[in-house]
């Protein structure tokens, strides 16, 4: 018999859902600041329209595939197609104290932001019509199965019977009980591997390496990072599924890791370049948020400092390496989300403690947990990379995935959307104001008709 609905838990999960949704517009600002001004609208649109596209797909079929009745630990069936039997009562599958619809909509926000993360890898060169098809296909063929493996009660990689707050329970009996509290593997490693495939299949931007491609709006980058930091509290603390101590701990370690990573990236770049980079501090905070995500329900604040501190430096070095090898991952999705998610999954296996999440890691005397972590990371990364590559190759052979050279030169804003992000001159057909040649007469100060 399902538990009764708890109003406090429900209120928190709904609020957390809104926070996670807000992360996607934050991501839009973060990414848009990095591109050239001729592509700012196109970049914003890629994140924004995913909210519409995946928001519909998730309700129709995505949720049923990801969380519906299990088919061999690999995928859900279509029993919940169109949210059939998903209503205001608690789920009979997930032992949570919130309405099934609340659980569904919280997971919907994860399904939205994950494909949006990938867009940074092919920024400034994707054909919008093909982009929509790619996002839909990726959501159903990559994200939904991976979410089932990691987050579903019966997924073959999952360590949980229900929400991550139910830590310590064996799930499917597969022998792989990987810890991923809020999506380090299912979201960030998944998106990072897909981004690597996308950067390879899209190819380099026209002029990459020979023309300046400096970020056009650094305040956008910082604003976006700030919104992401704010929304990430819903991302991680909301994954407790309840207003409880696990949520409180996740909130604290999320902030702590982000702070440590912002500092470590800034100081690492300062040491190598002689300047304390604003962009580096913002990117570092995001790297710390990525790394703490899988661990946020299992580690304590001091471990969060270590996780964030390593993440900031490690992701900074990964970004420098990417630049040296010439991979045009435009906005460093691989370096931040892929590498950050990889480190976060490993760190979870290292520092997890039963005092917080019910399961111990290597430091607490359970070395076998690291094997589970590495298996999950490897499987998800390989599956995501291969299937993403197949999707893109099919699309490229049929309808083409990137802009023509001429359209890329003009920019996505005009060629794909018929609009400009910034208008610095007067539109055609609107008269331009010209000052009069002689001063206008001063207004009268005496009463009408004057003095007699």
Tab-separated table of C-alpha atoms in Angstrom:
chain	number	residue	atom	x	y	z
A	1	UNK	CA	0.000	0.000	0.000
A	2	UNK	CA	1.510	3.378	-0.971
A	3	UNK	CA	2.362	5.865	1.773
A	4	UNK	CA	0.229	8.907	2.446
A	5	UNK	CA	1.088	12.214	0.821
A	6	UNK	CA	3.133	14.557	2.974
A	7	UNK	CA	2.370	18.203	2.231
A	8	UNK	CA	5.820	19.433	3.257
A	9	UNK	CA	7.600	16.910	1.032
A	10	UNK	CA	5.274	17.744	-1.846
A	11	UNK	CA	5.835	21.487	-1.469
A	12	UNK	CA	9.597	21.021	-1.461
A	13	UNK	CA	9.699	18.760	-4.523
A	14	UNK	CA	7.451	21.113	-6.513
A	15	UNK	CA	9.625	24.082	-5.524
A	16	UNK	CA	12.737	22.084	-6.430
A	17	UNK	CA	11.177	21.269	-9.813
A	18	UNK	CA	10.786	24.980	-10.509
A	19	UNK	CA	14.399	25.594	-9.474
A	20	UNK	CA	15.647	22.907	-11.850
A	21	UNK	CA	13.579	24.297	-14.721
A	22	UNK	CA	15.086	27.736	-14.065
A	23	UNK	CA	18.514	26.194	-14.632
A	24	UNK	CA	17.839	25.788	-18.354
A	25	UNK	CA	17.336	29.543	-19.009
A	26	UNK	CA	20.413	29.999	-16.818
A	27	UNK	CA	22.280	27.636	-19.094
A	28	UNK	CA	21.030	29.662	-22.064
A	29	UNK	CA	22.611	32.836	-20.657
A	30	UNK	CA	25.788	30.973	-19.692
A	31	UNK	CA	26.242	29.536	-23.173
A	32	UNK	CA	25.083	32.661	-25.013
A	33	UNK	CA	27.743	34.778	-23.358
A	34	UNK	CA	30.478	32.585	-24.792
A	35	UNK	CA	29.464	32.799	-28.459
A	36	UNK	CA	29.873	35.656	-30.941
A	37	UNK	CA	27.106	38.265	-31.033
A	38	UNK	CA	25.754	37.005	-34.371
A	39	UNK	CA	24.844	33.699	-32.693
A	40	UNK	CA	23.445	34.848	-29.363
A	41	UNK	CA	19.765	34.288	-30.197
A	42	UNK	CA	20.413	30.962	-31.858
A	43	UNK	CA	22.295	29.777	-28.788
A	44	UNK	CA	19.574	30.950	-26.391
A	45	UNK	CA	16.928	29.315	-28.579
A	46	UNK	CA	18.656	25.947	-28.476
A	47	UNK	CA	18.222	25.789	-24.708
A	48	UNK	CA	14.840	27.486	-24.559
A	49	UNK	CA	13.105	25.377	-27.200
A	50	UNK	CA	14.248	22.177	-25.499
A	51	UNK	CA	11.952	23.144	-22.634
A	52	UNK	CA	9.065	22.985	-25.085
A	53	UNK	CA	10.191	19.953	-27.055
A	54	UNK	CA	11.164	17.672	-24.167
A	55	UNK	CA	8.393	19.086	-21.996
A	56	UNK	CA	5.896	17.534	-24.417
A	57	UNK	CA	7.828	14.353	-25.229
A	58	UNK	CA	8.289	13.537	-21.545
A	59	UNK	CA	4.563	13.663	-20.845
A	60	UNK	CA	3.658	11.641	-23.930
A	61	UNK	CA	6.256	8.881	-23.844
A	62	UNK	CA	9.576	9.810	-22.196
A	63	UNK	CA	8.473	9.323	-18.593
A	64	UNK	CA	6.976	5.923	-19.318
A	65	UNK	CA	10.194	4.773	-21.019
A	66	UNK	CA	12.401	6.083	-18.215
A	67	UNK	CA	10.352	5.160	-15.153
A	68	UNK	CA	7.528	2.921	-16.319
A	69	UNK	CA	7.183	-0.770	-15.441
A	70	UNK	CA	10.550	-2.403	-15.995
A	71	UNK	CA	11.609	-4.478	-18.990
A	72	UNK	CA	14.684	-6.423	-17.941
A	73	UNK	CA	16.312	-3.499	-16.126
A	74	UNK	CA	16.918	-1.778	-19.470
A	75	UNK	CA	13.844	0.331	-20.243
A	76	UNK	CA	10.328	1.031	-19.071
A	77	UNK	CA	7.339	-0.090	-21.082
A	78	UNK	CA	4.555	2.117	-22.447
A	79	UNK	CA	2.084	1.486	-19.639
A	80	UNK	CA	2.257	5.134	-18.613
A	81	UNK	CA	2.000	6.526	-22.168
A	82	UNK	CA	0.430	9.986	-21.997
A	83	UNK	CA	0.711	9.777	-18.183
A	84	UNK	CA	-1.922	7.058	-17.990
A	85	UNK	CA	-2.245	6.047	-14.299
A	86	UNK	CA	0.149	8.853	-13.308
A	87	UNK	CA	-1.955	11.128	-11.146
A	88	UNK	CA	-2.282	12.946	-7.829
A	89	UNK	CA	-1.891	9.843	-5.677
A	90	UNK	CA	1.511	8.476	-4.579
A	91	UNK	CA	3.168	6.038	-6.940
A	92	UNK	CA	2.691	2.344	-6.257
A	93	UNK	CA	6.168	1.754	-7.713
A	94	UNK	CA	8.198	4.467	-5.983
A	95	UNK	CA	7.798	4.556	-2.214
A	96	UNK	CA	7.635	8.308	-1.852
A	97	UNK	CA	5.354	10.627	0.085
A	98	UNK	CA	4.526	12.910	-2.820
A	99	UNK	CA	1.996	12.665	-5.671
A	100	UNK	CA	3.138	10.581	-8.610
A	101	UNK	CA	2.731	13.655	-10.820
A	102	UNK	CA	5.150	15.570	-8.584
A	103	UNK	CA	7.770	12.864	-9.013
A	104	UNK	CA	7.140	12.894	-12.760
A	105	UNK	CA	7.488	16.650	-13.191
A	106	UNK	CA	10.642	16.764	-11.078
A	107	UNK	CA	12.204	14.149	-13.335
A	108	UNK	CA	10.937	16.075	-16.378
A	109	UNK	CA	13.200	18.992	-15.487
A	110	UNK	CA	16.227	16.683	-15.524
A	111	UNK	CA	15.136	15.345	-18.905
A	112	UNK	CA	14.981	18.913	-20.219
A	113	UNK	CA	18.357	20.214	-19.123
A	114	UNK	CA	20.388	17.126	-20.067
A	115	UNK	CA	20.088	17.446	-23.871
A	116	UNK	CA	20.374	21.228	-23.522
A	117	UNK	CA	23.839	20.710	-22.019
A	118	UNK	CA	25.016	19.024	-25.221
A	119	UNK	CA	24.286	22.100	-27.339
A	120	UNK	CA	27.455	23.790	-26.123
A	121	UNK	CA	29.545	21.259	-28.035
A	122	UNK	CA	28.244	22.349	-31.450
A	123	UNK	CA	27.500	25.999	-30.743
A	124	UNK	CA	27.480	28.399	-33.727
A	125	UNK	CA	27.170	25.771	-36.470
A	126	UNK	CA	24.031	23.635	-36.068
A	127	UNK	CA	21.144	23.735	-38.530
A	128	UNK	CA	18.062	24.432	-36.430
A	129	UNK	CA	15.623	22.096	-38.228
A	130	UNK	CA	17.965	19.128	-37.808
A	131	UNK	CA	18.745	20.201	-34.270
A	132	UNK	CA	15.110	19.691	-33.268
A	133	UNK	CA	15.081	16.154	-34.657
A	134	UNK	CA	18.391	15.378	-32.948
A	135	UNK	CA	17.167	16.600	-29.571
A	136	UNK	CA	13.965	14.538	-29.817
A	137	UNK	CA	15.801	11.398	-30.903
A	138	UNK	CA	18.497	11.788	-28.260
A	139	UNK	CA	15.956	12.299	-25.492
A	140	UNK	CA	14.129	9.073	-26.324
A	141	UNK	CA	17.007	6.860	-27.471
A	142	UNK	CA	19.729	7.932	-25.050
A	143	UNK	CA	18.405	9.841	-22.057
A	144	UNK	CA	15.319	7.725	-21.343
A	145	UNK	CA	17.158	4.371	-21.261
A	146	UNK	CA	20.052	5.761	-19.221
A	147	UNK	CA	17.665	7.375	-16.734
A	148	UNK	CA	15.963	4.000	-16.356
A	149	UNK	CA	19.268	2.224	-15.730
A	150	UNK	CA	20.425	4.693	-13.067
A	151	UNK	CA	17.328	6.275	-11.513
A	152	UNK	CA	14.559	3.710	-11.891
A	153	UNK	CA	13.750	1.392	-9.005
A	154	UNK	CA	14.584	-1.601	-11.196
A	155	UNK	CA	17.304	-0.190	-13.424
A	156	UNK	CA	20.271	-2.509	-13.816
A	157	UNK	CA	22.802	0.082	-12.583
A	158	UNK	CA	20.704	1.494	-9.755
A	159	UNK	CA	21.446	1.215	-6.058
A	160	UNK	CA	17.977	2.352	-5.035
A	161	UNK	CA	14.528	0.925	-4.650
A	162	UNK	CA	12.977	4.372	-4.854
A	163	UNK	CA	14.044	7.981	-4.534
A	164	UNK	CA	17.722	8.305	-3.541
A	165	UNK	CA	16.555	9.117	-0.010
A	166	UNK	CA	15.878	5.388	0.276
A	167	UNK	CA	19.613	4.727	0.267
A	168	UNK	CA	21.140	1.424	1.118
A	169	UNK	CA	18.562	-0.829	-0.511
A	170	UNK	CA	19.631	-3.215	-3.243
A	171	UNK	CA	17.667	-2.601	-6.396
A	172	UNK	CA	17.509	-5.129	-9.212
A	173	UNK	CA	19.979	-7.655	-7.874
A	174	UNK	CA	22.201	-7.124	-10.915
A	175	UNK	CA	25.287	-6.759	-8.755
A	176	UNK	CA	25.871	-3.199	-10.049
A	177	UNK	CA	24.671	-0.797	-7.381
A	178	UNK	CA	26.155	2.497	-8.540
A	179	UNK	CA	25.557	5.597	-6.454
A	180	UNK	CA	24.273	8.624	-8.341
A	181	UNK	CA	22.246	10.835	-6.054
A	182	UNK	CA	21.160	13.488	-8.554
A	183	UNK	CA	22.629	12.700	-11.960
A	184	UNK	CA	26.416	12.835	-12.150
A	185	UNK	CA	26.434	9.749	-14.352
A	186	UNK	CA	22.932	9.803	-15.814
A	187	UNK	CA	23.109	13.489	-16.710
A	188	UNK	CA	26.651	14.866	-16.804
A	189	UNK	CA	28.695	11.878	-17.939
A	190	UNK	CA	25.861	11.101	-20.358
A	191	UNK	CA	25.807	14.624	-21.787
A	192	UNK	CA	29.605	14.880	-21.780
A	193	UNK	CA	30.023	11.710	-23.840
A	194	UNK	CA	27.319	12.855	-26.241
A	195	UNK	CA	29.044	16.231	-26.514
A	196	UNK	CA	32.301	14.546	-27.478
A	197	UNK	CA	30.533	12.664	-30.267
A	198	UNK	CA	28.759	15.846	-31.374
A	199	UNK	CA	31.959	17.896	-31.497
A	200	UNK	CA	33.548	15.219	-33.680
A	201	UNK	CA	30.601	14.744	-36.044
A	202	UNK	CA	29.781	18.440	-36.445
A	203	UNK	CA	33.398	19.302	-37.101
A	204	UNK	CA	35.161	22.561	-36.373
A	205	UNK	CA	33.591	25.964	-36.768
A	206	UNK	CA	34.518	27.917	-39.866
A	207	UNK	CA	37.668	29.844	-39.003
A	208	UNK	CA	38.331	27.920	-35.795
A	209	UNK	CA	41.956	28.373	-34.800
A	210	UNK	CA	42.564	31.189	-37.275
A	211	UNK	CA	39.891	33.771	-36.416
A	212	UNK	CA	39.211	35.343	-33.006
A	213	UNK	CA	36.194	33.782	-31.277
A	214	UNK	CA	36.215	35.698	-28.034
A	215	UNK	CA	33.126	35.509	-25.778
A	216	UNK	CA	30.923	38.459	-26.659
A	217	UNK	CA	29.240	38.998	-23.272
A	218	UNK	CA	31.060	37.958	-20.104
A	219	UNK	CA	28.336	39.369	-17.797
A	220	UNK	CA	25.930	36.871	-19.446
A	221	UNK	CA	28.334	34.095	-18.503
A	222	UNK	CA	28.452	35.164	-14.869
A	223	UNK	CA	24.684	35.692	-14.746
A	224	UNK	CA	24.113	32.240	-16.208
A	225	UNK	CA	26.516	30.634	-13.750
A	226	UNK	CA	24.753	32.381	-10.882
A	227	UNK	CA	21.355	31.125	-12.027
A	228	UNK	CA	22.759	27.625	-12.401
A	229	UNK	CA	24.215	27.771	-8.883
A	230	UNK	CA	20.847	28.926	-7.523
A	231	UNK	CA	18.835	26.319	-9.409
A	232	UNK	CA	21.243	23.533	-8.511
A	233	UNK	CA	19.882	23.510	-4.959
A	234	UNK	CA	16.685	22.110	-6.422
A	235	UNK	CA	18.689	19.751	-8.614
A	236	UNK	CA	20.530	18.137	-5.691
A	237	UNK	CA	18.531	18.810	-2.540
A	238	UNK	CA	15.291	18.100	-4.406
A	239	UNK	CA	16.598	14.647	-5.265
A	240	UNK	CA	16.039	13.614	-1.661
A	241	UNK	CA	12.366	13.506	-2.588
A	242	UNK	CA	11.435	14.882	0.805
A	243	UNK	CA	11.999	17.853	3.096
A	244	UNK	CA	14.391	15.992	5.368
A	245	UNK	CA	17.953	15.809	6.634
A	246	UNK	CA	19.262	14.270	3.424
A	247	UNK	CA	17.938	17.280	1.506
A	248	UNK	CA	19.553	19.665	3.982
A	249	UNK	CA	22.912	17.918	3.659
A	250	UNK	CA	22.672	17.928	-0.134
A	251	UNK	CA	21.959	21.662	-0.065
A	252	UNK	CA	24.985	22.388	2.137
A	253	UNK	CA	27.487	20.268	0.224
A	254	UNK	CA	26.239	21.628	-3.109
A	255	UNK	CA	27.030	25.193	-2.092
A	256	UNK	CA	30.335	24.176	-0.509
A	257	UNK	CA	31.619	22.301	-3.550
A	258	UNK	CA	30.642	25.103	-5.928
A	259	UNK	CA	32.453	27.643	-3.765
A	260	UNK	CA	35.595	25.511	-3.554
A	261	UNK	CA	35.643	24.886	-7.292
A	262	UNK	CA	35.167	28.560	-8.184
A	263	UNK	CA	38.233	29.326	-6.086
A	264	UNK	CA	40.357	26.448	-7.354
A	265	UNK	CA	39.696	27.161	-11.065
A	266	UNK	CA	40.388	30.862	-10.544
A	267	UNK	CA	43.634	30.216	-8.668
A	268	UNK	CA	44.758	27.571	-11.173
A	269	UNK	CA	44.234	29.947	-14.091
A	270	UNK	CA	45.827	32.764	-12.112
A	271	UNK	CA	48.912	30.620	-11.529
A	272	UNK	CA	49.259	29.794	-15.223
A	273	UNK	CA	48.200	33.100	-16.815
A	274	UNK	CA	48.924	35.708	-14.164
A	275	UNK	CA	45.298	36.890	-14.023
A	276	UNK	CA	42.300	35.946	-11.886
A	277	UNK	CA	39.798	35.092	-14.620
A	278	UNK	CA	36.156	36.101	-14.228
A	279	UNK	CA	35.114	33.457	-16.740
A	280	UNK	CA	37.280	30.949	-14.873
A	281	UNK	CA	35.543	31.605	-11.562
A	282	UNK	CA	32.130	31.176	-13.202
A	283	UNK	CA	33.129	28.014	-15.057
A	284	UNK	CA	34.753	26.658	-11.922
A	285	UNK	CA	31.561	27.041	-9.933
A	286	UNK	CA	29.694	25.042	-12.582
A	287	UNK	CA	32.387	22.355	-12.522
A	288	UNK	CA	32.014	22.053	-8.764
A	289	UNK	CA	28.249	21.767	-9.066
A	290	UNK	CA	28.653	19.005	-11.639
A	291	UNK	CA	31.121	17.061	-9.492
A	292	UNK	CA	29.088	17.192	-6.277
A	293	UNK	CA	25.864	16.107	-7.992
A	294	UNK	CA	26.285	12.320	-7.673
A	295	UNK	CA	27.796	12.632	-4.208
A	296	UNK	CA	25.465	15.204	-2.680
A	297	UNK	CA	23.358	12.653	-0.792
A	298	UNK	CA	26.338	10.640	0.450
A	299	UNK	CA	29.155	12.947	1.600
A	300	UNK	CA	29.776	15.537	4.289
A	301	UNK	CA	30.834	19.194	3.898
A	302	UNK	CA	34.591	18.704	4.331
A	303	UNK	CA	34.591	16.048	1.625
A	304	UNK	CA	32.611	18.490	-0.539
A	305	UNK	CA	35.488	20.973	-0.295
A	306	UNK	CA	37.860	18.296	-1.581
A	307	UNK	CA	35.470	17.287	-4.370
A	308	UNK	CA	34.964	20.896	-5.473
A	309	UNK	CA	38.601	21.846	-5.126
A	310	UNK	CA	39.769	18.966	-7.302
A	311	UNK	CA	36.945	19.553	-9.808
A	312	UNK	CA	37.892	23.178	-10.429
A	313	UNK	CA	41.538	22.384	-11.138
A	314	UNK	CA	40.887	19.139	-13.020
A	315	UNK	CA	38.262	20.637	-15.323
A	316	UNK	CA	40.451	23.679	-15.996
A	317	UNK	CA	43.310	21.417	-17.056
A	318	UNK	CA	40.903	19.360	-19.198
A	319	UNK	CA	39.789	22.523	-20.986
A	320	UNK	CA	43.399	23.516	-21.660
A	321	UNK	CA	44.111	20.031	-23.002
A	322	UNK	CA	41.085	20.183	-25.282
A	323	UNK	CA	42.353	23.458	-26.747
A	324	UNK	CA	45.800	21.955	-27.369
A	325	UNK	CA	44.508	18.927	-29.255
A	326	UNK	CA	42.252	21.117	-31.417
A	327	UNK	CA	38.859	19.594	-30.586
A	328	UNK	CA	36.206	22.251	-31.216
A	329	UNK	CA	33.952	21.513	-28.263
A	330	UNK	CA	32.822	25.114	-28.488
A	331	UNK	CA	31.758	25.683	-24.878
A	332	UNK	CA	33.718	22.881	-23.201
A	333	UNK	CA	30.882	20.547	-22.355
A	334	UNK	CA	33.287	17.605	-22.304
A	335	UNK	CA	35.801	19.349	-20.066
A	336	UNK	CA	33.268	20.623	-17.535
A	337	UNK	CA	30.383	18.156	-17.593
A	338	UNK	CA	32.106	15.029	-18.859
A	339	UNK	CA	35.264	15.314	-16.772
A	340	UNK	CA	33.408	16.867	-13.830
A	341	UNK	CA	30.828	14.093	-13.873
A	342	UNK	CA	33.557	11.452	-14.132
A	343	UNK	CA	35.376	12.875	-11.115
A	344	UNK	CA	32.113	13.217	-9.210
A	345	UNK	CA	31.242	9.564	-9.744
A	346	UNK	CA	34.694	8.463	-8.616
A	347	UNK	CA	34.601	10.828	-5.633
A	348	UNK	CA	31.246	9.380	-4.605
A	349	UNK	CA	32.803	5.919	-4.507
A	350	UNK	CA	35.675	7.307	-2.470
A	351	UNK	CA	33.906	9.452	0.103
A	352	UNK	CA	30.388	8.039	0.517
A	353	UNK	CA	29.482	7.458	4.126
A	354	UNK	CA	26.619	5.466	5.610
A	355	UNK	CA	26.181	8.250	8.144
A	356	UNK	CA	24.607	10.352	5.381
A	357	UNK	CA	23.286	8.056	2.660
A	358	UNK	CA	23.346	4.575	4.124
A	359	UNK	CA	26.205	3.309	1.937
A	360	UNK	CA	29.960	3.452	2.521
A	361	UNK	CA	32.691	4.095	-0.012
A	362	UNK	CA	36.384	3.272	-0.201
A	363	UNK	CA	37.459	5.582	2.625
A	364	UNK	CA	34.890	3.945	4.925
A	365	UNK	CA	36.118	0.461	4.059
A	366	UNK	CA	34.042	-0.564	1.022
A	367	UNK	CA	36.404	-0.732	-1.983
A	368	UNK	CA	33.863	-2.686	-4.008
A	369	UNK	CA	31.759	0.453	-4.355
A	370	UNK	CA	34.389	1.939	-6.639
A	371	UNK	CA	34.003	-0.968	-9.054
A	372	UNK	CA	30.268	-0.259	-9.299
A	373	UNK	CA	30.953	3.425	-9.891
A	374	UNK	CA	33.444	2.785	-12.686
A	375	UNK	CA	31.212	0.215	-14.405
A	376	UNK	CA	28.272	2.650	-14.447
A	377	UNK	CA	30.400	5.536	-15.705
A	378	UNK	CA	31.969	3.420	-18.436
A	379	UNK	CA	28.729	1.860	-19.639
A	380	UNK	CA	26.842	5.152	-19.762
A	381	UNK	CA	29.689	7.000	-21.501
A	382	UNK	CA	30.131	4.286	-24.128
A	383	UNK	CA	26.409	3.924	-24.823
A	384	UNK	CA	25.880	7.681	-25.066
A	385	UNK	CA	28.883	8.242	-27.331
A	386	UNK	CA	27.983	5.435	-29.742
A	387	UNK	CA	24.245	6.093	-30.015
A	388	UNK	CA	24.763	9.851	-30.319
A	389	UNK	CA	27.240	9.250	-33.111
A	390	UNK	CA	24.814	6.965	-34.931
A	391	UNK	CA	21.972	9.486	-34.652
A	392	UNK	CA	24.143	12.319	-35.977
A	393	UNK	CA	25.586	10.235	-38.794
A	394	UNK	CA	22.119	9.225	-40.008
A	395	UNK	CA	20.893	12.818	-39.840
A	396	UNK	CA	23.983	14.111	-41.630
A	397	UNK	CA	23.593	11.613	-44.459
A	398	UNK	CA	19.910	12.429	-44.907
A	399	UNK	CA	19.171	16.077	-44.154
A	400	UNK	CA	22.503	17.536	-42.991
A	401	UNK	CA	23.382	18.644	-39.494
A	402	UNK	CA	25.305	21.887	-39.882
A	403	UNK	CA	24.941	25.267	-41.505
A	404	UNK	CA	26.296	26.078	-44.938
A	405	UNK	CA	29.499	28.121	-44.967
A	406	UNK	CA	27.531	31.198	-45.999
A	407	UNK	CA	24.956	30.796	-43.231
A	408	UNK	CA	27.666	30.177	-40.665
A	409	UNK	CA	29.433	33.347	-41.764
A	410	UNK	CA	26.227	35.379	-41.401
A	411	UNK	CA	25.345	33.758	-38.079
A	412	UNK	CA	22.512	31.650	-36.724
A	413	UNK	CA	20.402	34.577	-35.552
A	414	UNK	CA	19.638	35.904	-39.026
A	415	UNK	CA	19.824	32.716	-41.079
A	416	UNK	CA	17.946	30.363	-38.742
A	417	UNK	CA	15.561	32.705	-36.925
A	418	UNK	CA	15.319	35.877	-38.998
A	419	UNK	CA	16.087	38.068	-35.995
A	420	UNK	CA	19.047	39.787	-34.376
A	421	UNK	CA	20.017	39.674	-30.743
A	422	UNK	CA	21.345	43.237	-30.823
A	423	UNK	CA	20.264	46.110	-33.063
A	424	UNK	CA	22.924	48.812	-33.160
A	425	UNK	CA	21.504	50.758	-36.095
A	426	UNK	CA	18.023	51.928	-37.109
A	427	UNK	CA	15.871	49.414	-38.993
A	428	UNK	CA	15.263	50.100	-42.679
A	429	UNK	CA	12.191	52.279	-43.303
A	430	UNK	CA	12.216	54.047	-39.935
A	431	UNK	CA	13.046	57.781	-40.226
A	432	UNK	CA	16.212	58.819	-38.439
A	433	UNK	CA	15.783	61.797	-36.146
A	434	UNK	CA	17.661	64.946	-37.221
A	435	UNK	CA	18.084	67.941	-34.958
A	436	UNK	CA	16.427	71.139	-36.254
A	437	UNK	CA	18.735	73.680	-37.924
A	438	UNK	CA	17.550	76.526	-35.691
A	439	UNK	CA	16.641	76.491	-31.994
A	440	UNK	CA	12.968	76.061	-31.268
A	441	UNK	CA	11.254	79.219	-29.887
A	442	UNK	CA	11.067	79.480	-26.117
A	443	UNK	CA	7.621	78.848	-24.641
A	444	UNK	CA	5.552	81.886	-23.620
A	445	UNK	CA	5.631	82.792	-19.944
A	446	UNK	CA	2.871	85.444	-19.877
A	447	UNK	CA	-0.858	84.623	-19.837
A	448	UNK	CA	-2.523	84.046	-23.173
A	449	UNK	CA	-3.189	87.418	-24.900
A	450	UNK	CA	-0.330	89.201	-23.112
A	451	UNK	CA	-0.475	92.336	-20.900
A	452	UNK	CA	-2.616	95.239	-21.979
